[in-house]
Short mmCIF file of C-alpha atoms in Angstrom, two decimals:
data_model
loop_
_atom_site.label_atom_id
_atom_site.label_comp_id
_atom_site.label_asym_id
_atom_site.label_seq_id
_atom_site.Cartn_x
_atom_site.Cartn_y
_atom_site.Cartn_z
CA UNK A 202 69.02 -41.62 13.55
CA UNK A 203 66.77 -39.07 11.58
CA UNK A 204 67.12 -39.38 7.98
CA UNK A 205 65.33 -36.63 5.67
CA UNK A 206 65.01 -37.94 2.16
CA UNK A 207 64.43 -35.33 -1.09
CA UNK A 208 64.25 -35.66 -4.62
CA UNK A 209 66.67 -33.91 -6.68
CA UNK A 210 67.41 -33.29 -10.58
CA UNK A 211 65.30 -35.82 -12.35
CA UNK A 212 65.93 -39.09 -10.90
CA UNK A 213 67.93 -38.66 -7.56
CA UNK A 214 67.20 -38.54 -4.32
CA UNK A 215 69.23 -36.89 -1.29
CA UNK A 216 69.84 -37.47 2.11
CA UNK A 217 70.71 -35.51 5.17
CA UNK A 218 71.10 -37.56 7.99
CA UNK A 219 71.02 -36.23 12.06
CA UNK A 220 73.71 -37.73 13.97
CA UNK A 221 75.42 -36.41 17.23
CA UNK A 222 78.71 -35.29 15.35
CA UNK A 223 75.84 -32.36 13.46
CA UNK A 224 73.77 -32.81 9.85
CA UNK A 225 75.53 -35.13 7.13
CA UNK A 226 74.69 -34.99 3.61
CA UNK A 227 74.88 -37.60 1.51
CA UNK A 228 76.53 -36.60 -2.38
CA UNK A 229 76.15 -33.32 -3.89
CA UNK A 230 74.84 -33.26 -6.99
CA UNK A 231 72.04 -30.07 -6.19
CA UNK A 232 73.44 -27.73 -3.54
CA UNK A 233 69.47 -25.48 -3.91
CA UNK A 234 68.05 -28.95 -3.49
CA UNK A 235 70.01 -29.75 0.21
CA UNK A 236 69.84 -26.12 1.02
CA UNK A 237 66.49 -25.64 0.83
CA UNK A 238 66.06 -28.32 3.79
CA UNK A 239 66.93 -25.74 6.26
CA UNK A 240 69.52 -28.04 7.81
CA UNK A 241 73.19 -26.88 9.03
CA UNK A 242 74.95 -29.36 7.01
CA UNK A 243 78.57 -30.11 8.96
CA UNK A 244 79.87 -33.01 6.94
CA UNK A 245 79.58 -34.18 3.29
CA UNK A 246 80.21 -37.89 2.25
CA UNK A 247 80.40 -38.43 -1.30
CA UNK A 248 79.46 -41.93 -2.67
CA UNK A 249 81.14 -41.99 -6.09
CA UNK A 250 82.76 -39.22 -8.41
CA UNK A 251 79.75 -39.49 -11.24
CA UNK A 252 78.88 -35.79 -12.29
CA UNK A 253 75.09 -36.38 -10.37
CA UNK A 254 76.90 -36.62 -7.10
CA UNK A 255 79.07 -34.28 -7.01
CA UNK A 256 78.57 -31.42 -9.76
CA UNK A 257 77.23 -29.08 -7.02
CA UNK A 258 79.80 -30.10 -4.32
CA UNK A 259 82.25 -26.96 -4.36
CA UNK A 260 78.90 -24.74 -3.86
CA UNK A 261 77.40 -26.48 -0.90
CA UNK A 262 81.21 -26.96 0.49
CA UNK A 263 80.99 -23.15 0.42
CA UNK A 264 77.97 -22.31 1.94
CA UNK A 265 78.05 -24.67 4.92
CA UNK A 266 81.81 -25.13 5.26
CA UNK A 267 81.01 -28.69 5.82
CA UNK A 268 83.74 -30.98 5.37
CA UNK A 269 83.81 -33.32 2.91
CA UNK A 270 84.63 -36.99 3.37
CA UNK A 271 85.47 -38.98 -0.09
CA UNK A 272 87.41 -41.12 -2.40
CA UNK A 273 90.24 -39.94 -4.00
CA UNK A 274 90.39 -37.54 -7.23
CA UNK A 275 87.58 -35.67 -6.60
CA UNK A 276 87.84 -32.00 -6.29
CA UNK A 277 87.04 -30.59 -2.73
CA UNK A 278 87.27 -33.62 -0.74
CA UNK A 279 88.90 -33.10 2.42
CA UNK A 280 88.97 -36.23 3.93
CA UNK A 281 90.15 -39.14 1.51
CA UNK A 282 88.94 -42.25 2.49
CA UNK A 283 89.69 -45.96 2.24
CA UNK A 284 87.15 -49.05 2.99
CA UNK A 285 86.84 -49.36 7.03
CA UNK A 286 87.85 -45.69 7.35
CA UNK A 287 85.77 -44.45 10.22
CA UNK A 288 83.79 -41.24 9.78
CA UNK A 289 81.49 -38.92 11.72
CA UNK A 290 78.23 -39.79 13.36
CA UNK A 291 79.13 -43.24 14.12
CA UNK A 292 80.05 -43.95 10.36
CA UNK A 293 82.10 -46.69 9.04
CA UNK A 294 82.86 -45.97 5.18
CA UNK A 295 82.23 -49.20 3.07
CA UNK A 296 84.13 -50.34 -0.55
CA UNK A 297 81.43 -50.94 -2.51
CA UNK A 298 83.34 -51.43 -6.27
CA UNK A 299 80.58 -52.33 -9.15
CA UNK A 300 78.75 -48.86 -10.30
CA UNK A 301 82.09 -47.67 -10.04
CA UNK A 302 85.57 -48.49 -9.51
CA UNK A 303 85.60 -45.97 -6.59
CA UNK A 304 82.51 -46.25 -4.98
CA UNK A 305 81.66 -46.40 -1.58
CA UNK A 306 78.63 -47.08 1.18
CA UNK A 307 78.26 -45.63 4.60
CA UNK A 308 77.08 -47.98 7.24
CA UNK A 309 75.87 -46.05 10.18
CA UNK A 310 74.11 -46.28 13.42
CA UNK A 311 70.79 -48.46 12.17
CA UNK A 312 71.08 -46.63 8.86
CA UNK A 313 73.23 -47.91 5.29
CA UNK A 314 73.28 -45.27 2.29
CA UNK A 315 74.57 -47.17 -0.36
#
């Protein structure tokens, strides 16, 4: 699986990841930043619901249409999910409770974004 890695904001990083269900990004806290990799993003997974991963996620929902995979009471997710739930590109969504009560880590095909 092809992963592209980017810096955003002052101390994040992003991640798009190639898989054969189309591009997934990884949070959405800097829709210019995931934009600006040229990629046609078809699915969003969202981590956790802190303001860095998600402040920019109704603008990129927009301008890809991607849908958005997530836990629950977060604005624009589509997809609510629960630990196990699986998800595009060969994606299994992991509870991952500590940083947050609601967070979450995707385990996919040779890759974990946690």
């Amino acid at each position: 699986m092809d992963v592209r890695v980017f810096p955003y904001r002052t101390d994040n990083y992003g991640f798009i990841a190639e898989s054969d269900d189309g591009f997934i990004a990884i949070d959405a806290g800097d829709d210019a930043s995931y934009l600006s990799q040229g990629l046609p993003i078809h699915h969003i997974f969202i981590t956790h619901h802190h303001d860095d991963h998600t402040s920019h996620l109704g603008d990129l929902k927009a301008e890809t249409g991607a849908t958005v995979w997530g836990p629950s009471g977060i604005a624009g997710v589509d997809e609510v999910i629960d630990d196990g739930a699986a998800l595009p590109g060969g994606f299994s969504a992991v509870a991952t409770p500590g940083h947050t009560l609601d967070h979450f880590a995707f385990a996919g095909p040779g890759v974990l974004f946690s």
